[in-house]
XYZ file of C-alpha atoms in Angstrom:
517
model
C -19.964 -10.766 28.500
C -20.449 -7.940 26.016
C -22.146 -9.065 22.644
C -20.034 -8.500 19.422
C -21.784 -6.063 16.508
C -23.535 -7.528 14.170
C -21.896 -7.330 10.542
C -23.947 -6.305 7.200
C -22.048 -7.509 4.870
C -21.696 -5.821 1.176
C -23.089 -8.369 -0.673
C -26.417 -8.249 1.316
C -26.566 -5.040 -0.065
C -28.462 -5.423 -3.398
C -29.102 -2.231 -4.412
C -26.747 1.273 -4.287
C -29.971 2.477 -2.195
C -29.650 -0.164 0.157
C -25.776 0.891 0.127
C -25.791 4.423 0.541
C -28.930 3.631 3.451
C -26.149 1.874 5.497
C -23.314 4.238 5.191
C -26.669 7.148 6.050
C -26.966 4.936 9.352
C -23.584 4.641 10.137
C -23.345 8.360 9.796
C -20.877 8.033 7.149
C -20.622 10.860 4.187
C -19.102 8.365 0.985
C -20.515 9.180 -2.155
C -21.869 6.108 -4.134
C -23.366 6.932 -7.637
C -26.523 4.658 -8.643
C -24.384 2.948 -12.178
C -21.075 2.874 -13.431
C -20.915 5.629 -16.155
C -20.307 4.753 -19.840
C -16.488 5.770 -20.656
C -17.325 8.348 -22.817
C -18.488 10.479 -19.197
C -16.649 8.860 -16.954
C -13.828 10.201 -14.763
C -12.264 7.008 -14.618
C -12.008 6.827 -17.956
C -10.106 10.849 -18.202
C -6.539 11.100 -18.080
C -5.153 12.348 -15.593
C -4.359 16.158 -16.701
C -1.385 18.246 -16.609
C 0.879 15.536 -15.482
C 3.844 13.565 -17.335
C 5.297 10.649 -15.698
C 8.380 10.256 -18.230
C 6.977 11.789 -20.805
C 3.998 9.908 -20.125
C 0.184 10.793 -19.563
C -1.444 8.324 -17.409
C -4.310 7.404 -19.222
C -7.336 6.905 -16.778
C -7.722 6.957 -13.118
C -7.112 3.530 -12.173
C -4.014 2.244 -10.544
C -2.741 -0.968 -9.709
C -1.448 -1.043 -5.679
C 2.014 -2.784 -4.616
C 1.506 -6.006 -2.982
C 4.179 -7.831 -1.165
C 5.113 -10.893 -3.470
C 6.220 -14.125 -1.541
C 7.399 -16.019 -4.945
C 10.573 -14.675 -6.043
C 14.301 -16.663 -5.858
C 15.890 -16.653 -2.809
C 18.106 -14.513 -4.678
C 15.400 -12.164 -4.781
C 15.147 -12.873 -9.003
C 12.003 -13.186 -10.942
C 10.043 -16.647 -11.199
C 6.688 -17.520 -13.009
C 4.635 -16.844 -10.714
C 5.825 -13.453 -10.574
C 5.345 -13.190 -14.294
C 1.682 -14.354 -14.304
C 1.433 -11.409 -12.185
C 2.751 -9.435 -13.505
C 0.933 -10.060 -16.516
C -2.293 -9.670 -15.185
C -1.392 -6.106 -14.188
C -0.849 -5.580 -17.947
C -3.762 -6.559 -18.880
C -6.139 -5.214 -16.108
C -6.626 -1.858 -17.603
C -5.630 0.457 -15.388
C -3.076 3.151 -16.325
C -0.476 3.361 -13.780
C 1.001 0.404 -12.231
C 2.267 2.047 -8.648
C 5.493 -0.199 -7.835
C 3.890 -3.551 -8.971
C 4.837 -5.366 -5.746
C 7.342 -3.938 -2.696
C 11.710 -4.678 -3.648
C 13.879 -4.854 -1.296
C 17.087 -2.492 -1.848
C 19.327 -4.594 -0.369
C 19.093 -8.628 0.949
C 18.616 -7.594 4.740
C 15.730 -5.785 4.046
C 13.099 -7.976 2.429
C 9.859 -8.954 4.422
C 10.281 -12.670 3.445
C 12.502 -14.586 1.753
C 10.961 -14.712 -1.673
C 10.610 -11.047 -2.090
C 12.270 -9.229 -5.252
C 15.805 -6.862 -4.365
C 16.330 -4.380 -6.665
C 19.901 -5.443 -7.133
C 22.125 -5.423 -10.609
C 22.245 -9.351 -10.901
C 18.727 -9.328 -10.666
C 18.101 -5.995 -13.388
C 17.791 -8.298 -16.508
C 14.470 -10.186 -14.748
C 12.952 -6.625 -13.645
C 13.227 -5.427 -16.917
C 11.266 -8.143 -18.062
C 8.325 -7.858 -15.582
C 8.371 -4.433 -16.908
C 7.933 -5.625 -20.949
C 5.076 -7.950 -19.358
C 3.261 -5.239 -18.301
C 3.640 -3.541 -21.292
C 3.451 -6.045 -23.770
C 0.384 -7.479 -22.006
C -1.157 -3.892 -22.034
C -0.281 -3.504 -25.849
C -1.800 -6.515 -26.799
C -5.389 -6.462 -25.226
C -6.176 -2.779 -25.774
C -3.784 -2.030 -28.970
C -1.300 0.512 -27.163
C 0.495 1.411 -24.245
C 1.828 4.895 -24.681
C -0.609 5.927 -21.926
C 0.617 3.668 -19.128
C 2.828 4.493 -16.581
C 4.850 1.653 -14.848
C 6.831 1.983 -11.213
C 9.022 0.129 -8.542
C 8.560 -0.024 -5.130
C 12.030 0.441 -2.799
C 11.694 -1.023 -0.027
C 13.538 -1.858 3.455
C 11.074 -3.969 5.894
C 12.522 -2.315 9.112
C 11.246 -3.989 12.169
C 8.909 -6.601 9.968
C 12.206 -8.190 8.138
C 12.532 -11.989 7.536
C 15.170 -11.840 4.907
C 16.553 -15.509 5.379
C 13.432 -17.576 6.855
C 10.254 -17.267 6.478
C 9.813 -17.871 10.067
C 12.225 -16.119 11.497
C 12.402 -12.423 12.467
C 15.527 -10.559 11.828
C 14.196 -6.950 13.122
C 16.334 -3.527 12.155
C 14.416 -0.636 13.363
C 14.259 3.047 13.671
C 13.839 3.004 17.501
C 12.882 1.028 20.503
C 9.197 0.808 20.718
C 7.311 0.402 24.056
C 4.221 -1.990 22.547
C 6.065 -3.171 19.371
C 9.502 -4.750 20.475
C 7.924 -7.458 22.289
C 5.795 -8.443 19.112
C 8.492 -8.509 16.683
C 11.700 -9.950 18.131
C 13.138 -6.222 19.164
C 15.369 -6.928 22.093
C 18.320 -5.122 21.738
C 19.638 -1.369 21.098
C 22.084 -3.443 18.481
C 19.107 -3.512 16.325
C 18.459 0.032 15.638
C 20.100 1.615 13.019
C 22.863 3.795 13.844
C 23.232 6.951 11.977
C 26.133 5.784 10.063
C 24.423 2.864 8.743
C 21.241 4.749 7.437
C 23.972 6.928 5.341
C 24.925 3.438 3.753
C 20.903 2.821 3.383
C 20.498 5.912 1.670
C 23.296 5.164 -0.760
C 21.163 1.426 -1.136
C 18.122 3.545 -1.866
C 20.128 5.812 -4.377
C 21.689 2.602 -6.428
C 18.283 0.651 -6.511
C 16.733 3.807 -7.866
C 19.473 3.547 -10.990
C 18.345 0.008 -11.333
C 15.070 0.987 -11.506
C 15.741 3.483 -14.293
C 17.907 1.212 -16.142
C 15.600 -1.539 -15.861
C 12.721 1.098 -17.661
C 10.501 1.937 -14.353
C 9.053 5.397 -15.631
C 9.336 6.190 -11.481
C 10.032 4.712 -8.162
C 7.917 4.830 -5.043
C 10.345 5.625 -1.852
C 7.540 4.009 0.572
C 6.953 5.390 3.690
C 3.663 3.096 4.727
C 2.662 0.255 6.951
C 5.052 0.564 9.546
C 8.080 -0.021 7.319
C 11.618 1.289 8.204
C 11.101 4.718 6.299
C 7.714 5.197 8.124
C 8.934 4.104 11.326
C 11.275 6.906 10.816
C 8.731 9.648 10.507
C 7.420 8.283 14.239
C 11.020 8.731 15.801
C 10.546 11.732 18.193
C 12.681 10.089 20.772
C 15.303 8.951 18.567
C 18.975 10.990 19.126
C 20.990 11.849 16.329
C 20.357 13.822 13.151
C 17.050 11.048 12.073
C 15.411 11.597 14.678
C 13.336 14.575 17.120
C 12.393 16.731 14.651
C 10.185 17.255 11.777
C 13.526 18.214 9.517
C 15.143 15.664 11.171
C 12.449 13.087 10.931
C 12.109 13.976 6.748
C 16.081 13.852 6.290
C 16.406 10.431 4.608
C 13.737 11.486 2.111
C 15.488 14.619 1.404
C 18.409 13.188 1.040
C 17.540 10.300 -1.015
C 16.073 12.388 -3.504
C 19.238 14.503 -3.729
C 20.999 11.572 -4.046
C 18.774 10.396 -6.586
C 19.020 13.838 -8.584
C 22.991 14.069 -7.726
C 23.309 10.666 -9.363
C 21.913 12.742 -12.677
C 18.833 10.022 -12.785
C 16.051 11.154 -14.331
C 13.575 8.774 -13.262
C 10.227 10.617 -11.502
C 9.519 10.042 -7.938
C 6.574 8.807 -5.586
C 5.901 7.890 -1.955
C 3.145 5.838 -0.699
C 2.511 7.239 2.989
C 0.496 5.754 5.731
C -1.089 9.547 6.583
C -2.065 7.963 10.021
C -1.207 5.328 12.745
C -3.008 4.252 15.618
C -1.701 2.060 18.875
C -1.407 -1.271 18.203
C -4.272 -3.992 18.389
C -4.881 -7.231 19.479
C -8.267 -9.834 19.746
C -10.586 -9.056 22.745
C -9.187 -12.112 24.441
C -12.731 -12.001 26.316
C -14.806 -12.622 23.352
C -11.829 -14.901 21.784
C -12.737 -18.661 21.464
C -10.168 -21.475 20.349
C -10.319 -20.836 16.750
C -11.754 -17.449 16.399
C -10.231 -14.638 17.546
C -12.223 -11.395 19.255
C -12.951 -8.112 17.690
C -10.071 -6.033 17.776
C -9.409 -3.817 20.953
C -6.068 -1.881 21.575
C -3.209 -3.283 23.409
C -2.833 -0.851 26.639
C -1.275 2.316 26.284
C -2.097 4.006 29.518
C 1.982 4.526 30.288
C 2.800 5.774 26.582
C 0.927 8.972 27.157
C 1.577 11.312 25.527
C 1.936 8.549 22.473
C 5.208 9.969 20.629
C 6.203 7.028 18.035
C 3.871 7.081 15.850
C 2.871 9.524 12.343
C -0.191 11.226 11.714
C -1.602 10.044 15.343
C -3.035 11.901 18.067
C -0.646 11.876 20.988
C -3.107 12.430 23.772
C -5.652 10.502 22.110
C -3.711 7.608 19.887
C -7.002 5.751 18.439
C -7.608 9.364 16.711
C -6.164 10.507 13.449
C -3.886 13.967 13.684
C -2.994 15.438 9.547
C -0.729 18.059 11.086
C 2.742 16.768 9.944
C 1.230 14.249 7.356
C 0.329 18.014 5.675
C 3.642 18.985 6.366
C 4.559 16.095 4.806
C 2.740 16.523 2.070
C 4.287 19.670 1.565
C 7.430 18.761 1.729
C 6.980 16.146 -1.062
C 5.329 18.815 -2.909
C 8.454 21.312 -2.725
C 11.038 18.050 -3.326
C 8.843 17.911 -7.400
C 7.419 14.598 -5.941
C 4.628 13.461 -8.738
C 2.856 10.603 -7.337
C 1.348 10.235 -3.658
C -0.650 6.930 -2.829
C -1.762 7.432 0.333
C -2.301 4.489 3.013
C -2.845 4.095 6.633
C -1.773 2.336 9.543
C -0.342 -1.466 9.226
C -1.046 -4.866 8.559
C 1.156 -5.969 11.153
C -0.178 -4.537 13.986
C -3.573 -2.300 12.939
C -4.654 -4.003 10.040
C -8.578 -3.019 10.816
C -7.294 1.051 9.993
C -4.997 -0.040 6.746
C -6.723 -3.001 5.225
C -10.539 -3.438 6.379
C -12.011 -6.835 5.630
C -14.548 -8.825 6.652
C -12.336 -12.512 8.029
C -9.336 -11.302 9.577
C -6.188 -13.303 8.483
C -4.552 -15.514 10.757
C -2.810 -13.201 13.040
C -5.762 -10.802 13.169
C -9.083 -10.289 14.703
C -12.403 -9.927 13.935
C -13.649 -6.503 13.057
C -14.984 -4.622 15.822
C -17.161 -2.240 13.975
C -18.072 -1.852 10.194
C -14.929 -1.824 8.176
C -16.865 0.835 5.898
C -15.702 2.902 9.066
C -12.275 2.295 8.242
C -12.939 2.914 4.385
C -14.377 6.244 4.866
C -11.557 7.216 7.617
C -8.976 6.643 4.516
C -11.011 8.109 1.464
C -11.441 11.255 3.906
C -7.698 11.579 4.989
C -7.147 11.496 1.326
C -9.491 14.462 0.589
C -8.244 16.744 2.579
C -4.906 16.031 2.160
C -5.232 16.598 -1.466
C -7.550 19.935 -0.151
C -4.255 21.375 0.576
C -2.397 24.474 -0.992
C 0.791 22.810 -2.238
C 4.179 24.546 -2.265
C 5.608 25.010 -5.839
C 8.162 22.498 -6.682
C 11.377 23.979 -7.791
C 12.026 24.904 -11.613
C 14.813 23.229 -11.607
C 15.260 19.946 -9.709
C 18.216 20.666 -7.421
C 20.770 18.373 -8.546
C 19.265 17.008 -12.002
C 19.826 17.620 -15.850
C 16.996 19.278 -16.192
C 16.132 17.045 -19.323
C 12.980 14.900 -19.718
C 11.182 13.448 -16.521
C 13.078 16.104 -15.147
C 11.247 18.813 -16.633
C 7.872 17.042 -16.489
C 8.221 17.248 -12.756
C 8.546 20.528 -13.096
C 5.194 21.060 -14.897
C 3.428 19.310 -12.099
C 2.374 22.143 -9.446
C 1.001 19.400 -7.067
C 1.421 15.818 -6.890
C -1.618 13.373 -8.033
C -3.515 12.161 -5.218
C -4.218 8.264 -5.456
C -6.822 6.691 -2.483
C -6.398 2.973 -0.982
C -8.649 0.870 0.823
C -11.022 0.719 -2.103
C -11.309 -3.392 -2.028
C -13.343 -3.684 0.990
C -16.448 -1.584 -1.559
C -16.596 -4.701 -3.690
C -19.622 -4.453 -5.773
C -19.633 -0.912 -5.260
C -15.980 0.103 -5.766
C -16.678 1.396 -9.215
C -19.577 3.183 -7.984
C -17.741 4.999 -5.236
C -14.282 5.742 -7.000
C -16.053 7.320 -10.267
C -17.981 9.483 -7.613
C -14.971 10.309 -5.383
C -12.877 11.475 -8.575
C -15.755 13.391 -10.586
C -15.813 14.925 -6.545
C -11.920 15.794 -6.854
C -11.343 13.959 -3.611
C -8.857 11.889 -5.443
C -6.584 11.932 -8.617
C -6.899 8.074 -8.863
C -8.413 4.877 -7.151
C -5.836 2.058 -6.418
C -6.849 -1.572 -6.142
C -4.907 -3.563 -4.615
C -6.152 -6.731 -2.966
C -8.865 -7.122 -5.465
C -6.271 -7.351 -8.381
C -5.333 -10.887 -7.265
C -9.027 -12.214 -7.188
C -10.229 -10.145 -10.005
C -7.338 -8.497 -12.395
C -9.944 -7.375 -14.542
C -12.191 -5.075 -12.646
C -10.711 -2.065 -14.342
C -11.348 -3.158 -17.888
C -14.420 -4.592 -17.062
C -15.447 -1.033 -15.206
C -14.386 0.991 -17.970
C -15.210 -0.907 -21.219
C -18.503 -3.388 -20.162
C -19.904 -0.990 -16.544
C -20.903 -4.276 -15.119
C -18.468 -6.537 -13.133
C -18.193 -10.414 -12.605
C -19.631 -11.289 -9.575
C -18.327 -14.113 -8.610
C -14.844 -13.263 -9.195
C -15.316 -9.856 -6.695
C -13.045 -10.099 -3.320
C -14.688 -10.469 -0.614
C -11.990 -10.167 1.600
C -11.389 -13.256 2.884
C -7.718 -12.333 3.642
C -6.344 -15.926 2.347
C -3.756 -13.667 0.459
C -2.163 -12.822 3.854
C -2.917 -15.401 5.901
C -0.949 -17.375 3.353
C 2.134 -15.242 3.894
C 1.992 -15.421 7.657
C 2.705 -19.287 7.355
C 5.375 -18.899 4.476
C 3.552 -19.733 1.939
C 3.292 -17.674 -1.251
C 0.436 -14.758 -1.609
C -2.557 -15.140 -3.888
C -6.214 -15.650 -4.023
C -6.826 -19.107 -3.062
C -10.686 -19.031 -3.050
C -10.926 -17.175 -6.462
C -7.889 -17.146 -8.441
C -8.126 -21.247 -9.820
C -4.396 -20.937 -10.521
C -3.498 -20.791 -6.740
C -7.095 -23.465 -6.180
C -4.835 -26.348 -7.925
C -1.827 -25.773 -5.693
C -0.553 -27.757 -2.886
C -0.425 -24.633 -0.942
C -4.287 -24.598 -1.037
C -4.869 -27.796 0.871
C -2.328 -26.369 3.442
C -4.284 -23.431 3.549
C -7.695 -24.779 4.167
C -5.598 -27.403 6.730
C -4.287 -24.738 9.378
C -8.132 -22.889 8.889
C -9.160 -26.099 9.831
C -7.179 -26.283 12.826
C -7.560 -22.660 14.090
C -5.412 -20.548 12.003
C -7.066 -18.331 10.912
């Protein structure tokens, strides 16, 4: 039986020598600097220049990731633990909160239950996580006319549970060979029809005015993790004016910001984009135990050769990374005034090693099969050279708009700001390598994501001590997904003593107990 690698694991790395000697033996080229500069020098600390978001310079480098929430209403409205969150994002320091958490457009949609919908019964409650942010902001660092606050539109596509938490209720782009079986896809019923992604478009247009009148400076339109728009980007076999081509492939971005622009909204525009997919994969069931699952290998794929539903993937070779269309893409978002691209990669439903690396896999994951600093790199790279690109000129005039405020900031923008992901897995060294990847100009901005729920102050701490907390650093333990996956709410159970005290934390450690994770 073969042996499983051997993890070094961050914290065993004491000094950003030792660091930067692993990534050297790993053959990995990520910049780490040896201190985290005072804010007077560091790019963290710079706005970002050039670029209004609503009028708005974003004030540092830092953003604040989307993260699925599991705590709304059923109704999709705002609760307190929402709030809290919220709150914490106000207070964290960073500049640019990128869509706060994933909303549904519309109640079919949502990933869970609990998630928010952008919806006008539930417009009052957004507009106050948005006031929490700020207001938070305000009061710890005596302003806020330097941060920039989004929404995130979602539709889950084939990962929707709208109505149980248990229950899979899968619409999808198109019939996938290795997915269906995983996620409840049985039917041609449940692919959209043409017809009906018209209707979704008009969803994606009305939660957009929500958005605005709610106060979001922008919306994300995401396109990441193997969600319905991303899906759609993989559809090569897909009939009908959505799917085949490129053009087609792009049309319900293109047409949602029209619609947007049509509907005389002002508000400025982002996409968060998985750049790159692989295959799906599943534990080594060979080196699986009851308990503990295997390093990740992927599920066969011998008879989907060449590989044709997924983005930014090799189709000969689908474990490899191809930034042909993604720069296409790119380009297109580019020429559509697009400001803000956070760029992501694969899924945490099905390749979570490529979009999320950790250390403990989460319940329905596996162990890592090679050093998720790998995986870190792979991103921070895709990012770089994406951002390397010579970017079409985004029209004068947005094509449908007033041409009055946000409107003409986009047009100041010749390319849209580059923010990285998969930052968390760094821990100590986060700081280290984002200030070195932005003074580098791989990157506009760093988002955090996962490392906001364990440690909401990292960016404040970064910026105005240069030292960080230790012991409240993520370590990716992946108890804020594994969580989720048994319908209970997200949050940092080993860190976070608010989600400690809760009954969902002896439910937690219970089904670790018994193999869950």
């Amino acid at each position: 039986m073969p042996e499983p690698f051997k993890l070094v694991r961050v914290p065993s790395l004491k000094t950003p020598v030792q660091f930067r000697a692993h990534l050297d033996a790993l053959g990995l080229d990520l910049p780490c600097d040896d201190a985290i500069d005072d804010p007077s020098v560091s790019p963290l600390a710079q706005p970002v220049p050039g670029v209004r978001i609503n009028g708005r310079t974003i004030g540092n480098r830092l953003a604040i990731h989307p993260m699925e929430g599991w705590d709304a209403t059923t109704s999709g409205g705002v609760t307190d633990d929402v709030r809290r969150r919220w709150q914490r994002f106000g207070s964290s320091g960073a500049k640019l909160i990128y869509g706060g958490e994933a909303m549904a457009v519309r109640h079919d949609g949502r990933a869970n239950p609990h998630q928010l919908i952008l919806s006008e019964s539930n417009k009052a409650g957004l507009a106050e996580l948005r006031e929490i942010v700020v207001r938070s902001h305000r009061e710890r660092f005596g302003q806020a006319e330097d941060l920039v606050v989004g929404f995130q539109l979602t539709h889950s596509g084939r990962f929707c549970k709208p109505n149980d938490a248990h229950r899979l209720e899968p619409r999808v782009a198109f019939r996938h060979p290795l997915l269906d079986s995983k996620f409840g896809v049985t039917s041609d019923s449940q692919v959209f029809t043409d017809s009906e992604i018209d209707q979704l478009i008009l969803d994606y247009i009305r939660a957009a005015r929500i958005a605005w009148e709610a106060g979001a400076d922008f919306v994300d339109v995401k396109h990441c993790h193997g969600y319905l728009l991303h899906e759609f980007l993989g559809a090569r076999g897909r009939p009908g004016k959505f799917g085949g081509s490129f053009e087609n492939r792009t049309r319900i971005l293109r047409e949602i910001v029209a619609g947007i622009r049509a509907d005389n909204n002002p508000i400025a525009l982002g996409v968060r984009l998985s750049a790159f997919d692989f295959v799906p994969f599943r534990p080594d069931p060979a080196l699986s135990t009851p308990g503990r699952p295997g390093p990740g290998i992927p599920e066969d794929f011998s008879m989907c050769i060449p590989y044709q539903c997924a983005f930014g993937c090799n189709a000969d070779h689908p474990l490899e990374a191809d930034l042909t269309e993604p720069r296409r893409f790119v380009g297109l978002c580019s020429s559509l005034g697009i400001q803000l691209l956070n760029i992501s990669a694969g899924s945490p439903y099905y390749n979570p090693h490529i979009q999320r690396p950790a250390a403990y896999p989460p319940s329905d994951g596996y162990q890592p099969a090679h050093d998720p600093l790998i995986d870190v790199a792979r991103q921070i790279h895709a990012v770089r050279q994406l951002k390397a690109m010579e970017m079409p000129t985004p029209p004068a005039t947005p094509a449908s708009g007033s041409g009055a405020g946000p409107l003409e900031d986009a047009a100041m923008t010749r390319a849209p700001i580059f923010i990285g992901s998969a930052y968390s897995y760094l821990q100590e060294y986060l700081p280290r390598v984002a200030q070195a990847v932005v003074r580098r100009g791989w990157a506009d901005m760093v988002g955090i994501g996962r490392m906001t729920l364990s440690y909401s102050d990292l960016p404040a701490d970064t910026l105005e001590k240069g030292e960080l907390t230790t012991r409240m650093i993520c370590r990716t333990f992946s108890d804020c997904t594994t969580a989720p996956r048994h319908g209970m709410k997200s949050g940092c159970y080993p860190l976070d003593n608010y989600y400690a005290t809760q009954p969902e934390a002896q439910k937690l450690k219970a089904i670790k107990r018994q193999g869950g994770a």
